[in-house]
Short mmCIF file of C-alpha atoms and ligand atoms in Angstrom, two decimals:
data_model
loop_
_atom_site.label_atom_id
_atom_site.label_comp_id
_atom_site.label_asym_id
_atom_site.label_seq_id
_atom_site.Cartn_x
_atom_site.Cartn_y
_atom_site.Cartn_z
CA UNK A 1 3.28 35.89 -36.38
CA UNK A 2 6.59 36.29 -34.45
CA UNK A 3 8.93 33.45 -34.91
CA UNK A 4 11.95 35.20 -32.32
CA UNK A 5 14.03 32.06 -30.79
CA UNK A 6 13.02 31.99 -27.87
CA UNK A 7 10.94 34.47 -25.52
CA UNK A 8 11.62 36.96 -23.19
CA UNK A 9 8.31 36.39 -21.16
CA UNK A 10 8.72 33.73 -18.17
CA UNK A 11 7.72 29.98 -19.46
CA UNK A 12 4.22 29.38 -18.73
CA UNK A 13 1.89 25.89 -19.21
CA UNK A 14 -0.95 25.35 -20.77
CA UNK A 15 -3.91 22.97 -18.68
CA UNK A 16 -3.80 19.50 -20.40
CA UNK A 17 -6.94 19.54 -22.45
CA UNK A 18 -7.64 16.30 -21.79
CA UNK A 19 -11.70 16.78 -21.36
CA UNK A 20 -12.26 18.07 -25.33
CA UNK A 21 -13.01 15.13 -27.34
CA UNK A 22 -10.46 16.40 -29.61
CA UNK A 23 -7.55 15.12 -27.11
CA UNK A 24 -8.11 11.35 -27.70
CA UNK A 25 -8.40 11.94 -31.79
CA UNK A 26 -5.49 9.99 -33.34
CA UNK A 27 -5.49 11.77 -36.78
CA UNK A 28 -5.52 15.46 -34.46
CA UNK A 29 -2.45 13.89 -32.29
CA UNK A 30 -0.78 13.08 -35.64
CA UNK A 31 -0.93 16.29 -36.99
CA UNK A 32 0.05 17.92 -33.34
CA UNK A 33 2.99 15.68 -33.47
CA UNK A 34 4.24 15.94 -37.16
CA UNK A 35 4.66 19.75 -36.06
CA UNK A 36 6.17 19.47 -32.93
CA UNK A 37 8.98 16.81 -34.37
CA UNK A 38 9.41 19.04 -37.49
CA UNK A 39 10.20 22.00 -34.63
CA UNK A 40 12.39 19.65 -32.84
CA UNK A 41 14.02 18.28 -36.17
CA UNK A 42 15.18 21.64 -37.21
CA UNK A 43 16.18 22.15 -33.44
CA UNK A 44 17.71 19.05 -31.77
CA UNK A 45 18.26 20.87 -28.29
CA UNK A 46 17.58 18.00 -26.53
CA UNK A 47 19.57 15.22 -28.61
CA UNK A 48 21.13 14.37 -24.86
CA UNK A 49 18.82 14.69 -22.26
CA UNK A 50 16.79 11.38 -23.19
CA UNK A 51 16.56 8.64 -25.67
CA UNK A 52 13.43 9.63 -27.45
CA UNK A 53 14.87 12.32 -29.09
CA UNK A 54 17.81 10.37 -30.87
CA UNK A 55 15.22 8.03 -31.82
CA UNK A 56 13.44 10.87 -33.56
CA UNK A 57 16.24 12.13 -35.10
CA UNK A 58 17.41 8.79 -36.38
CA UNK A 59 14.26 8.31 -37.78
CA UNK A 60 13.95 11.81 -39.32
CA UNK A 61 18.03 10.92 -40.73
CA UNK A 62 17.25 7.30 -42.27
CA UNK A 63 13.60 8.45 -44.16
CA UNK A 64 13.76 8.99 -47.81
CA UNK A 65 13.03 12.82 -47.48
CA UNK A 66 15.16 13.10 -44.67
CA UNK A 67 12.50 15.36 -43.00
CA UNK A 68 9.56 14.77 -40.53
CA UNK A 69 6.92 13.88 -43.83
CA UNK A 70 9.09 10.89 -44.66
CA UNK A 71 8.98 9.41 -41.05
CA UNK A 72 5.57 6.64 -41.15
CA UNK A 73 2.87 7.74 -38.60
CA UNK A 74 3.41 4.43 -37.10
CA UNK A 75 6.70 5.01 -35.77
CA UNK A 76 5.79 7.97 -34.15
CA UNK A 77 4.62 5.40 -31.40
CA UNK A 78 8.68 4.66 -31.03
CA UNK A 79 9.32 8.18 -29.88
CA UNK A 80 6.10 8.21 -27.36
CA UNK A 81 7.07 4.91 -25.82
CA UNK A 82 11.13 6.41 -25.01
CA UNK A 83 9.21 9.58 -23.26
CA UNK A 84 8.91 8.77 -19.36
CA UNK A 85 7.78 12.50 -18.93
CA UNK A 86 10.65 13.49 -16.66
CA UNK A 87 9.68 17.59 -18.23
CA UNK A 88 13.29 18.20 -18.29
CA UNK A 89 13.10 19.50 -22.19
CA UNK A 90 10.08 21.28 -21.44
CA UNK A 91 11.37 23.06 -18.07
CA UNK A 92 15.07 23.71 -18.94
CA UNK A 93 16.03 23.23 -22.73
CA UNK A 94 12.97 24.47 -24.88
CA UNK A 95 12.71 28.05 -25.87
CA UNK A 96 9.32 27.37 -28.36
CA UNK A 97 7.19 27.02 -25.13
CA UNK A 98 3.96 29.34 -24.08
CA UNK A 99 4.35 32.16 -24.62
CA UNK A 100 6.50 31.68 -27.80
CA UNK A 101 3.86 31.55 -30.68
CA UNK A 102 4.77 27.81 -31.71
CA UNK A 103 3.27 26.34 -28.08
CA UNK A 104 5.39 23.92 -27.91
CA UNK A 105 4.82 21.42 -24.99
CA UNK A 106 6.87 18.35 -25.87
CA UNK A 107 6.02 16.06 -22.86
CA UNK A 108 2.27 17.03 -22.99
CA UNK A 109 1.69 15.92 -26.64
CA UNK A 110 3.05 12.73 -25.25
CA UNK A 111 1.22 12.12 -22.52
CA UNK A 112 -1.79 12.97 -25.13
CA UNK A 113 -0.19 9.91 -26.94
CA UNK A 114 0.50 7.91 -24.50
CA UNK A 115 -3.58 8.34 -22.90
CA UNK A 116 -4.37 7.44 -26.63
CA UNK A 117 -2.96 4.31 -26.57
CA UNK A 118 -3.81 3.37 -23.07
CA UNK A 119 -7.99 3.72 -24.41
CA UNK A 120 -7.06 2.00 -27.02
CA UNK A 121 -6.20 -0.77 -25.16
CA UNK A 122 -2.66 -1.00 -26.28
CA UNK A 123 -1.40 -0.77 -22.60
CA UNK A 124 0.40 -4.27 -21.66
CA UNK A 125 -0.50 -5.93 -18.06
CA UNK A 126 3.21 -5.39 -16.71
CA UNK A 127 2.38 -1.89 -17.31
CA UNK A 128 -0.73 -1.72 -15.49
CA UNK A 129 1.09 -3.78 -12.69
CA UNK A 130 4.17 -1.60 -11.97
CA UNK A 131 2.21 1.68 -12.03
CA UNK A 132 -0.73 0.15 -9.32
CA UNK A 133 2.00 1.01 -6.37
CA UNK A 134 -0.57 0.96 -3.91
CA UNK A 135 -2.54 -1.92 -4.58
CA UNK A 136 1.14 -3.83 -4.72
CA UNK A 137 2.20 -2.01 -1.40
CA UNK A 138 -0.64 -3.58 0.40
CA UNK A 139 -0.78 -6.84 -0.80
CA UNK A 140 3.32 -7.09 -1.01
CA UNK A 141 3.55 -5.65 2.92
CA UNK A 142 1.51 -8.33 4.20
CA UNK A 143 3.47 -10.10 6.60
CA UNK A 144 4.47 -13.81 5.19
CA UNK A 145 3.57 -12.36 2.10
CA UNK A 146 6.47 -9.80 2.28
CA UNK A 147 9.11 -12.34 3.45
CA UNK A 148 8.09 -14.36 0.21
CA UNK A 149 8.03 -10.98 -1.90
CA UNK A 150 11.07 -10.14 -0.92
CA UNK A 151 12.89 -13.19 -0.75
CA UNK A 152 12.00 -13.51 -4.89
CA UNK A 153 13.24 -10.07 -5.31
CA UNK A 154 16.85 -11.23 -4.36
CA UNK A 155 16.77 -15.23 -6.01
CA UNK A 156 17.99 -15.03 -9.56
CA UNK A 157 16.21 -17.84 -11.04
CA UNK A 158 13.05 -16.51 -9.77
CA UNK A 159 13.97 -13.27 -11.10
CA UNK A 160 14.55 -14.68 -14.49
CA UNK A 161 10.84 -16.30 -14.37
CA UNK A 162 9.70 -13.15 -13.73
CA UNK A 163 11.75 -11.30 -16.67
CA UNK A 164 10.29 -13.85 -18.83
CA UNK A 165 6.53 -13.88 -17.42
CA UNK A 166 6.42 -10.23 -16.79
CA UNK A 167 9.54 -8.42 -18.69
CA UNK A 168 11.23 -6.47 -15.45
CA UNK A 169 15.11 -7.18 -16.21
CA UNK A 170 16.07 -9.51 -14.33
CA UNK A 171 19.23 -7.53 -13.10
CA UNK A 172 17.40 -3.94 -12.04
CA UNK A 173 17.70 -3.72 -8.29
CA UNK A 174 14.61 -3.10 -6.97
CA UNK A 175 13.20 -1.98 -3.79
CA UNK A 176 12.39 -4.53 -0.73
CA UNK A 177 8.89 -4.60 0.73
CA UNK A 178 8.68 -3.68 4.80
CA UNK A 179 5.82 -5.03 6.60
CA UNK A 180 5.41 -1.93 8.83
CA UNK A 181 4.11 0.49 7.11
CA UNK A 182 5.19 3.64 7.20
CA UNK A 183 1.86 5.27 8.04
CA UNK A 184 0.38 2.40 10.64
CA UNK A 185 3.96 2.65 12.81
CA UNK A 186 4.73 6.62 12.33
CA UNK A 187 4.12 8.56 15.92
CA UNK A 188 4.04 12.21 14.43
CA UNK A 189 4.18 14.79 17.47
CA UNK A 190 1.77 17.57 17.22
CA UNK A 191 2.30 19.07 20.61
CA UNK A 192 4.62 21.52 19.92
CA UNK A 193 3.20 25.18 19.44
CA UNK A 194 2.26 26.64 16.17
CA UNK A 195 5.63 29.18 15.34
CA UNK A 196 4.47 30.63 11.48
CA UNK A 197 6.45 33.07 10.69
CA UNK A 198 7.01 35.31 6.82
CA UNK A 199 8.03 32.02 4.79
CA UNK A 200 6.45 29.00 6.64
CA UNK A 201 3.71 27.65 8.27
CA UNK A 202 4.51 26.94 11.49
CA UNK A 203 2.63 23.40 11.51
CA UNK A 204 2.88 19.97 9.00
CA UNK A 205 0.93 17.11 7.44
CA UNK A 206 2.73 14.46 5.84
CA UNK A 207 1.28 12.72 2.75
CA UNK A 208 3.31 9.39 3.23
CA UNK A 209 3.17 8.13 -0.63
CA UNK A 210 3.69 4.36 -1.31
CA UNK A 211 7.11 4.31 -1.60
CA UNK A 212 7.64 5.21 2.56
CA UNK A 213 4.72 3.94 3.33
CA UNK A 214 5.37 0.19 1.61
CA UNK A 215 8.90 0.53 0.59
CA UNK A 216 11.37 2.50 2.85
CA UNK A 217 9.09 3.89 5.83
CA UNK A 218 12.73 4.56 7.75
CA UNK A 219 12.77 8.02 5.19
CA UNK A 220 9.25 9.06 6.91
CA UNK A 221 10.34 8.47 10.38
CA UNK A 222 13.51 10.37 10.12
CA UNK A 223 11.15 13.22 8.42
CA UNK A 224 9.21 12.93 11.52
CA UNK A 225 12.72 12.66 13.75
CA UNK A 226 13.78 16.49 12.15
CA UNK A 227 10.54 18.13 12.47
CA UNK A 228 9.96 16.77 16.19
CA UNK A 229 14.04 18.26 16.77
CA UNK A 230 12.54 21.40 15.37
CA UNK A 231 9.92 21.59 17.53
CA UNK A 232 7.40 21.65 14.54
CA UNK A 233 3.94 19.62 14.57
CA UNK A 234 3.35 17.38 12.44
CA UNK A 235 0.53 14.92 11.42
CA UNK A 236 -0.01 12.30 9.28
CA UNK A 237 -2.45 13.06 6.48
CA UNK A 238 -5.72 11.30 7.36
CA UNK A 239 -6.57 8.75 4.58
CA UNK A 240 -4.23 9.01 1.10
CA UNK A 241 -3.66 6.86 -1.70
CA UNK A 242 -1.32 6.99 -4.24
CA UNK A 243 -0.96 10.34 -5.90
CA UNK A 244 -1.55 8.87 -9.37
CA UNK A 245 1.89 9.44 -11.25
CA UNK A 246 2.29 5.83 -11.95
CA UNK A 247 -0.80 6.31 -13.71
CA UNK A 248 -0.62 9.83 -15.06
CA UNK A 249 2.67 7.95 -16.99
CA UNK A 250 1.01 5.22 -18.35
CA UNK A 251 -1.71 7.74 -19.97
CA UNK A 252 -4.33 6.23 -17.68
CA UNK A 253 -6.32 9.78 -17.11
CA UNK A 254 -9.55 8.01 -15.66
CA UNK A 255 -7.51 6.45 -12.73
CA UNK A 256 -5.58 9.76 -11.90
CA UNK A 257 -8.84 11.23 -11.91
CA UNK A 258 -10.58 8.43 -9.01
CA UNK A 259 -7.25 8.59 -6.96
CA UNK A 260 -7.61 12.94 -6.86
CA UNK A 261 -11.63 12.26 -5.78
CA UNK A 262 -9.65 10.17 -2.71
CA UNK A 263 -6.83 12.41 -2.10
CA UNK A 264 -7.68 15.92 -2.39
CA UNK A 265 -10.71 15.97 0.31
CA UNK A 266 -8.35 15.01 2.72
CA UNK A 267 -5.63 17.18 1.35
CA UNK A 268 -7.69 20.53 0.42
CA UNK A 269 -8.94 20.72 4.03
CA UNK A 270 -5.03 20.38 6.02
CA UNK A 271 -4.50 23.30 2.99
CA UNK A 272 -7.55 25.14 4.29
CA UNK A 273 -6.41 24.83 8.17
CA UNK A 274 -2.84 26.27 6.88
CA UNK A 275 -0.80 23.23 6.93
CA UNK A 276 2.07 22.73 4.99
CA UNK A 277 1.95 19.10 3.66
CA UNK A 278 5.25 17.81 2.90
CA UNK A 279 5.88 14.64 0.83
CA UNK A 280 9.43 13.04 0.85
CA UNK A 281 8.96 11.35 -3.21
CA UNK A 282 9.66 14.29 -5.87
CA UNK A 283 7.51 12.75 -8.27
CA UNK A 284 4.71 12.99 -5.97
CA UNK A 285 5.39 16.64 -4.98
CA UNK A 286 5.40 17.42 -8.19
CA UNK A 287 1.88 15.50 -9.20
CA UNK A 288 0.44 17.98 -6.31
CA UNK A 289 2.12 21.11 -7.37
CA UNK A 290 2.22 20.77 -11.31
CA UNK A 291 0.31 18.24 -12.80
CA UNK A 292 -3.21 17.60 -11.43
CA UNK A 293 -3.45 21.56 -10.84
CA UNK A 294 -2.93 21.27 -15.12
CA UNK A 295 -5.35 18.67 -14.99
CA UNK A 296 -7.73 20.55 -13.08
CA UNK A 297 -7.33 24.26 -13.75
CA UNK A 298 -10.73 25.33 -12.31
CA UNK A 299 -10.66 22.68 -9.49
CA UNK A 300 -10.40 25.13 -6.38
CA UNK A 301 -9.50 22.19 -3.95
CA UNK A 302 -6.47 20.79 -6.19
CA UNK A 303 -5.21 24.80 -6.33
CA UNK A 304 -5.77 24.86 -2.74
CA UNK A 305 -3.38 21.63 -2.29
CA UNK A 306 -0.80 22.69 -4.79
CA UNK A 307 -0.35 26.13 -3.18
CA UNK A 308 0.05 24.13 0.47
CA UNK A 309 2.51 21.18 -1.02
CA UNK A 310 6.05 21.85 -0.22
CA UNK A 311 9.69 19.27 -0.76
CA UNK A 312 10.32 18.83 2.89
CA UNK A 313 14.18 20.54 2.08
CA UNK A 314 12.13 23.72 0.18
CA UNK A 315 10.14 23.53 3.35
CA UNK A 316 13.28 22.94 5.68
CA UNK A 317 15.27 25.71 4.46
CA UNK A 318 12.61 28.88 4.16
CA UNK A 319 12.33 27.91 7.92
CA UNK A 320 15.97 28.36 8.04
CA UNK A 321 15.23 31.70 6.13
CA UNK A 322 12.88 32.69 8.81
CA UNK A 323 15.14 31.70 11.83
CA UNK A 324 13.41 28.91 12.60
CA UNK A 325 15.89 26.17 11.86
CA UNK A 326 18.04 24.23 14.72
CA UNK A 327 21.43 24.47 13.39
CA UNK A 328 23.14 22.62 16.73
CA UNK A 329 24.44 19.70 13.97
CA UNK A 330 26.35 17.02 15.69
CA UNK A 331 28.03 14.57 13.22
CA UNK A 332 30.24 14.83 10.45
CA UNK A 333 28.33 13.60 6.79
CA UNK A 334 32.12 13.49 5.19
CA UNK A 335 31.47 13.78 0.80
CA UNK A 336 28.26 13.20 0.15
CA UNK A 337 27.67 12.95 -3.67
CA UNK A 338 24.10 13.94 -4.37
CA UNK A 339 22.07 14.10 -7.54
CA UNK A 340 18.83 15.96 -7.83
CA UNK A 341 16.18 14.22 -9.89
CA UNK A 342 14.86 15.64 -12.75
CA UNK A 343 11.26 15.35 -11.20
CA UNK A 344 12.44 18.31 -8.65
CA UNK A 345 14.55 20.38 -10.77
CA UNK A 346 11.12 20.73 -12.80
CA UNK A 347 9.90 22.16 -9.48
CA UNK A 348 12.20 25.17 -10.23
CA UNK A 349 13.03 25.42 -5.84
CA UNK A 350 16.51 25.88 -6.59
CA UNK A 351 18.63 23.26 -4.62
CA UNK A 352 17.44 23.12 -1.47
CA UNK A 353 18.67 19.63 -0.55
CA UNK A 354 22.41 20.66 -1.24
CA UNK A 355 22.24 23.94 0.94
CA UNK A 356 20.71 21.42 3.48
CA UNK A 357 23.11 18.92 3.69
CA UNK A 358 26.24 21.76 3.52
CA UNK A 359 24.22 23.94 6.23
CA UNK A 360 25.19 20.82 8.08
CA UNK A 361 28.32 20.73 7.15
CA UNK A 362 28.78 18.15 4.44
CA UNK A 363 31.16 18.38 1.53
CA UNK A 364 28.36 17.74 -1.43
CA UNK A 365 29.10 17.25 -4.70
CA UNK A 366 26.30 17.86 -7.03
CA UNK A 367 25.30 15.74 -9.83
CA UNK A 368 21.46 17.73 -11.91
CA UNK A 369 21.66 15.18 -14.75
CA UNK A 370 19.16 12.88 -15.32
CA UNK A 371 19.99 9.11 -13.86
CA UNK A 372 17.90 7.17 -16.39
CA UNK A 373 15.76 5.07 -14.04
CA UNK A 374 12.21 7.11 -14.25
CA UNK A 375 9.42 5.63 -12.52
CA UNK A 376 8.90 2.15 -13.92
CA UNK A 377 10.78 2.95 -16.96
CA UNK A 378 13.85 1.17 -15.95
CA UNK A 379 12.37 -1.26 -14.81
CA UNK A 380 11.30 -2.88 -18.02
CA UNK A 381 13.36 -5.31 -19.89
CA UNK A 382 13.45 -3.31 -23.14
CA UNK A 383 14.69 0.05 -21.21
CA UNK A 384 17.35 -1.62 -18.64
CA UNK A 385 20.15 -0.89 -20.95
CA UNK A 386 19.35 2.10 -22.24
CA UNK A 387 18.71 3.43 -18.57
CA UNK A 388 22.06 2.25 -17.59
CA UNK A 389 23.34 3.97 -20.58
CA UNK A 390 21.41 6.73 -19.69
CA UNK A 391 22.97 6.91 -16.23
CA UNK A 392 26.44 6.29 -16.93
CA UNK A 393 27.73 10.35 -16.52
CA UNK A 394 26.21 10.20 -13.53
CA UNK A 395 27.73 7.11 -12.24
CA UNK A 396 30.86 8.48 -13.09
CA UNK A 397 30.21 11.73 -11.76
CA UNK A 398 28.74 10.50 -8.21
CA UNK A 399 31.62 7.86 -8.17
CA UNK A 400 34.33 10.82 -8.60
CA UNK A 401 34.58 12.15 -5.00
CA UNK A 402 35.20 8.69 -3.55
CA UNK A 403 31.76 9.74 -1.28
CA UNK A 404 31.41 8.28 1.54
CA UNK A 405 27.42 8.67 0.87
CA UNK A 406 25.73 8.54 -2.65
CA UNK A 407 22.14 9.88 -2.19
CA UNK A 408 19.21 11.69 -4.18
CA UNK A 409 15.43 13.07 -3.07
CA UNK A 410 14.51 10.07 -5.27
CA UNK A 411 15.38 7.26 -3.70
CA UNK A 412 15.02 4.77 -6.51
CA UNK A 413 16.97 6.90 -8.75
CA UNK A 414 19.86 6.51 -5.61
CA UNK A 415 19.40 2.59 -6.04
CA UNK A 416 20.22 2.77 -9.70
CA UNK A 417 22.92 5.13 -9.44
CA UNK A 418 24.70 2.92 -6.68
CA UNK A 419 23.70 -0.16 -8.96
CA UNK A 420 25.82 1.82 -11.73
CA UNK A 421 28.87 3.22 -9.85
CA UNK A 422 29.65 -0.85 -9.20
CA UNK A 423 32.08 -1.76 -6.29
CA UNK A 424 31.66 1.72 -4.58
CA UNK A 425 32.24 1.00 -0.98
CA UNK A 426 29.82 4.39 -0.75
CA UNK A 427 26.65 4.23 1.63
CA UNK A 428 23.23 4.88 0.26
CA UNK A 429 21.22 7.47 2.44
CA UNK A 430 18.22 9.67 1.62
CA UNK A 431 19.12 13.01 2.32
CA UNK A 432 16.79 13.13 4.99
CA UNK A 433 18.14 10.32 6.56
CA UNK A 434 21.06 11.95 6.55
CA UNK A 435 19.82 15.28 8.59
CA UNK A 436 18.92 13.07 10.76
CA UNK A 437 22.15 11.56 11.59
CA UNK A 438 23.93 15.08 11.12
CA UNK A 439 21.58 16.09 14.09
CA UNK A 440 22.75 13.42 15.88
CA UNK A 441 19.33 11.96 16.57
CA UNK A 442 18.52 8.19 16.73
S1 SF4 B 501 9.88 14.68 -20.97
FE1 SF4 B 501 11.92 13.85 -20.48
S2 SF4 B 501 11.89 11.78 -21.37
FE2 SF4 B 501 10.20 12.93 -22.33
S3 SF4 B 501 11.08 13.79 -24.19
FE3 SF4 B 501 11.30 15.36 -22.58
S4 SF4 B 501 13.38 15.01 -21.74
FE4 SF4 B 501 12.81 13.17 -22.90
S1 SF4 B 502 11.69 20.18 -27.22
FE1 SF4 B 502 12.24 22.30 -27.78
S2 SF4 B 502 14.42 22.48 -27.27
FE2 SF4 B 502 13.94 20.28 -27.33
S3 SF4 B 502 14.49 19.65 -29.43
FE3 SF4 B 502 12.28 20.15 -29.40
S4 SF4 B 502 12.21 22.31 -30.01
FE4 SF4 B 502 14.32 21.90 -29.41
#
C-alpha cells in the first residue's frame, strides 16, 4: 500500500457511518483513534490551529513510552472534549485524507466520540442547554421574558450565579435576546421578476436560523434590504427550525436527525422550484452543504438542499459575475478589519465577503485564523481562557489597522474578537449590515 505524503487527487469525504452498529462501539473507536493520534503524533501539522492537538501531543510527550501506546484510553476523552469540529485540520492542513490510503478524517472520528459519549449519557445539562438554540430563542424572545433575559445577561452577580449553577464564564459576552423575531417582522419582496442568468438563480428563500431570528434579526432585514436594492425576490422559508449544528457538536445524532425530518420538506421543495436559499450563519450553511448531505448520502431531498444552499456573499458575488449586481455604492466603509470563520473557509468559496465589501469600496484587512469562540465552546467556563488564548493573533491582527469596523460572517465570533481587541473604539457590523449601509439604504 502507498504511503506518498500526501495525494495528488482532490480531498474527498467519506459519509459519517453513523447507522453501522460498529460506529457507537467504544473498543472499535479506540482502536480508530490510537491510529489516527499515532498518524498525528508522528505528524503534528496542526500543533497551532486548536488546543486538542497540544493536548495530544503533551500527552503522547509525558507517557512512559513516549508514543501513542503509552497514552491511557481514558484520556483520549481529553483530546475529544478540546475538538469543537471547526474541520479546519481536515479541510486545509491534512494531507492523510481520502484518497490517501491512511483515511484520515480527524474531526469525524471525533464526532464518532463525541456521539459515544452523548448515548452514554455522559453529556452534562449545560450542554444540552446551550446547543437547544431554538427552544431558548422562543422561550428567551418572549416579551417580559426577554427584558428579564437580557437584563441577567448584563448584571454581574447574576452572571456569577449562573457560572456557578450552569458553568458559562461569567465574563464571555454573549448575545442579547430581541423580542421581534426575525422571521414574524421580516417583509421579504417577491415582486420583482425572475432574472436567472449562467451563475444564479434569479429568485431567493431565506432560511432565517436562530441566531437572526432570536438573536440579531437586524442581519436578516438588511439581507432582505440588498436583495430588494437588487431587484431580486426573496421569501422567507416556510416553517424551519434549527439546522441541528448545536446538536451535530454535542454528538447528539438522533436530534440532528428529527430537526432534518422538519427542515428539509420545506427546504427540498424551494430547491425543487429553483430557489437559491441563502442563510446569513456559516455554521448553518455549512450543516446544509457538508454535513447532513454526509449524514445522509442517499437522502435525495438533503442533496437536493445542499446543491440549492448558497453564503448570501457566494451568492452576492456570482450575481456580480453574471452582471447582475447594483454597483451604484453610496457611502464610504473606511478599514474594515474582517475575519472569515473557519466554518466558511471549510466551504472552500474563496472569499467572497472581502471582494464584497472592497467591490464597495472598503479598505479590508483580512484576518482566516481561527478566533477561538466555536459554537458554545467558548462559552463554557473550562474553555473561556483557552478561547481567549486561542483568539489572541487575531485580536491583534483585527486591532492592527485601527478599523473603523471589526466584523466576520459569524457574528458571535465578531463579539469575541471585539471582546478581545479591548478598548477598540472600532464598530461591530456584520458584513451584510455593512452592504447595506455602503448602498446607502436605511
Ligand atoms: S476540527 Fe478543529 S477543533 Fe477539531 S481537531 Fe480539527 S482543527 Fe482542532
Ligand atoms: S490531522 Fe493530519 S495534518 Fe493534522 S496533525 Fe493529524 S495527520 Fe497531521
Amino acid at each position: 500500500m502507498s504511503t506518498r505524503e500526501g495525494s495528488l487527487e482532490a480531498p474527498t469525504r467519506h459519509p459519517l457511518d453513523w447507522k453501522n452498529p460498529d460506529f457507537y462501539n467504544e473498543d472499535k473507536l479506540n482502536h480508530e483513534l490510537e491510529r489516527i493520534f499515532d498518524i498525528c503524533h508522528g505528524c503534528r501539522r496542526c500543533v497551532s490551529l486548536c488546543t486538542a492537538f497540544p493536548t495530544l501531543f503533551d500527552l503522547v510527550d509525558e507517557s512512559s513510552t513516549m508514543e501513542v501506546d503509552g497514552v491511557a484510553k481514558a484520556d483520549y476523552w481529553k483530546v475529544v472534549d478540546e475538538c469543537y469540529l471547526c474541520d479546519l485540520c481536515y479541510m486545509t492542513k491534512c494531507p492523510y485524507v481520502p484518497p490517501h490510503p491512511w483515511n484520515l478524517d480527524f474531526p469525524h472520528t471525533m464526532l464518532r466520540a463525541k456521539a459515544i459519549k452523548f448515548r452514554k449519557g455522559g453529556t452534562g445539562f449545560r450542554d444540552k442547554l446551550l446547543s437547544s438554540t431554538d427552544a431558548m430563542g422562543k422561550l428567551a424572545s418572549i416579551p417580559v421574558v426577554v427584558q428579564v433575559v437580557n437584563a441577567s445577561l448584563k448584571s454581574k452577580p447574576i452572571r456569577k450565579l449562573v457560572d456557578g449553577v450552569l458553568k458559562i464564564h461569567p465574563d464571555r459576552k454573549l448575545p442579547e435576546y430581541d423580542s421581534a423575531k426575525f422571521r414574524a417582522t421580516a417583509r421579504p419582496r417577491s415582486d420583482f421578476a425572475v432574472k436567472a442568468d449562467e451563475k444564479t438563480p434569479g429568485k431567493v428563500a431565506i432560511y432565517a436560523t436562530c441566531y437572526v431570528n432570536y438573536n440579531e434579526p437586524g442581519i436578516g432585514h438588511d439581507l432582505l434590504k440588498l436583495l430588494a436594492h437588487n431587484e431580486i425576490p426573496a421569501v422567507l422559508v416556510e416553517k424551519e427550525a434549527c439546522c441541528g449544528m448545536p446538536k451535530l457538536e454535542l454528538g447528539d445524532l438522533d436530534a440532528v436527525a428529527r430537526l432534518k425530518e422538519t427542515n428539509i420538506p420545506h427546504l427540498a421543495k424551494l430547491a425543487r422550484e429553483g430557489y437559491a436559499i441563502l442563510t446569513a450563519v456559516p455554521s448553518c450553511t455549512l450543516m446544509y452543504k457538508q454535513e447532513l448531505p454526509l449524514m445522509f448520502p442517499h437522502d435525495a431531498d438533503v442533496q437536493a438542499v445542499k446543491e440549492a444552499m448558497w453564503d448570501p456573499f457566494e451568492y452576492l458575488m456570482a450575481r456580480n459575475v453574471d452582471g447582475l449586481l447594483k454597483t451604484d455604492f453610496k457611502a464610504s466603509l473606511g478599514k474594515v478589519a474582517y475575519h472569515v470563520p473557519c466554518h466558511q473557509r471549510v466551504q472552500n468559496i474563496g472569499n467572497k465577503t472581502r471582494d464584497a465589501l472592497q467591490l464597495a469600496g472598503a479598505e479590508v484587512t483580512l484576518v482566516e485564523r481561527c478566533s477561538g469562540h466555536d459554537g458554545t465552546w467558548g462559552v463554557k467556563t473550562e474553555y473561556f481562557d483557552k478561547s481567549m488564548k486561542i483568539g489572541k493573533p487575531v485580536f491583534r491582527q483585527m486591532a492592527a489597522p485601527q478599523p473603523d469596523y471589526v466584523s466576520s460572517d459569524c457574528a458571535i465570533a465578531a463579539r469575541h474578537i471585539l471582546q478581545g481587541m479591548g478598548d477598540s473604539t472600532a464598530q461591530k457590523q456584520h458584513p451584510i449590515t455593512l452592504l447595506r449601509i455602503a448602498y446607502g439604504l436605511e
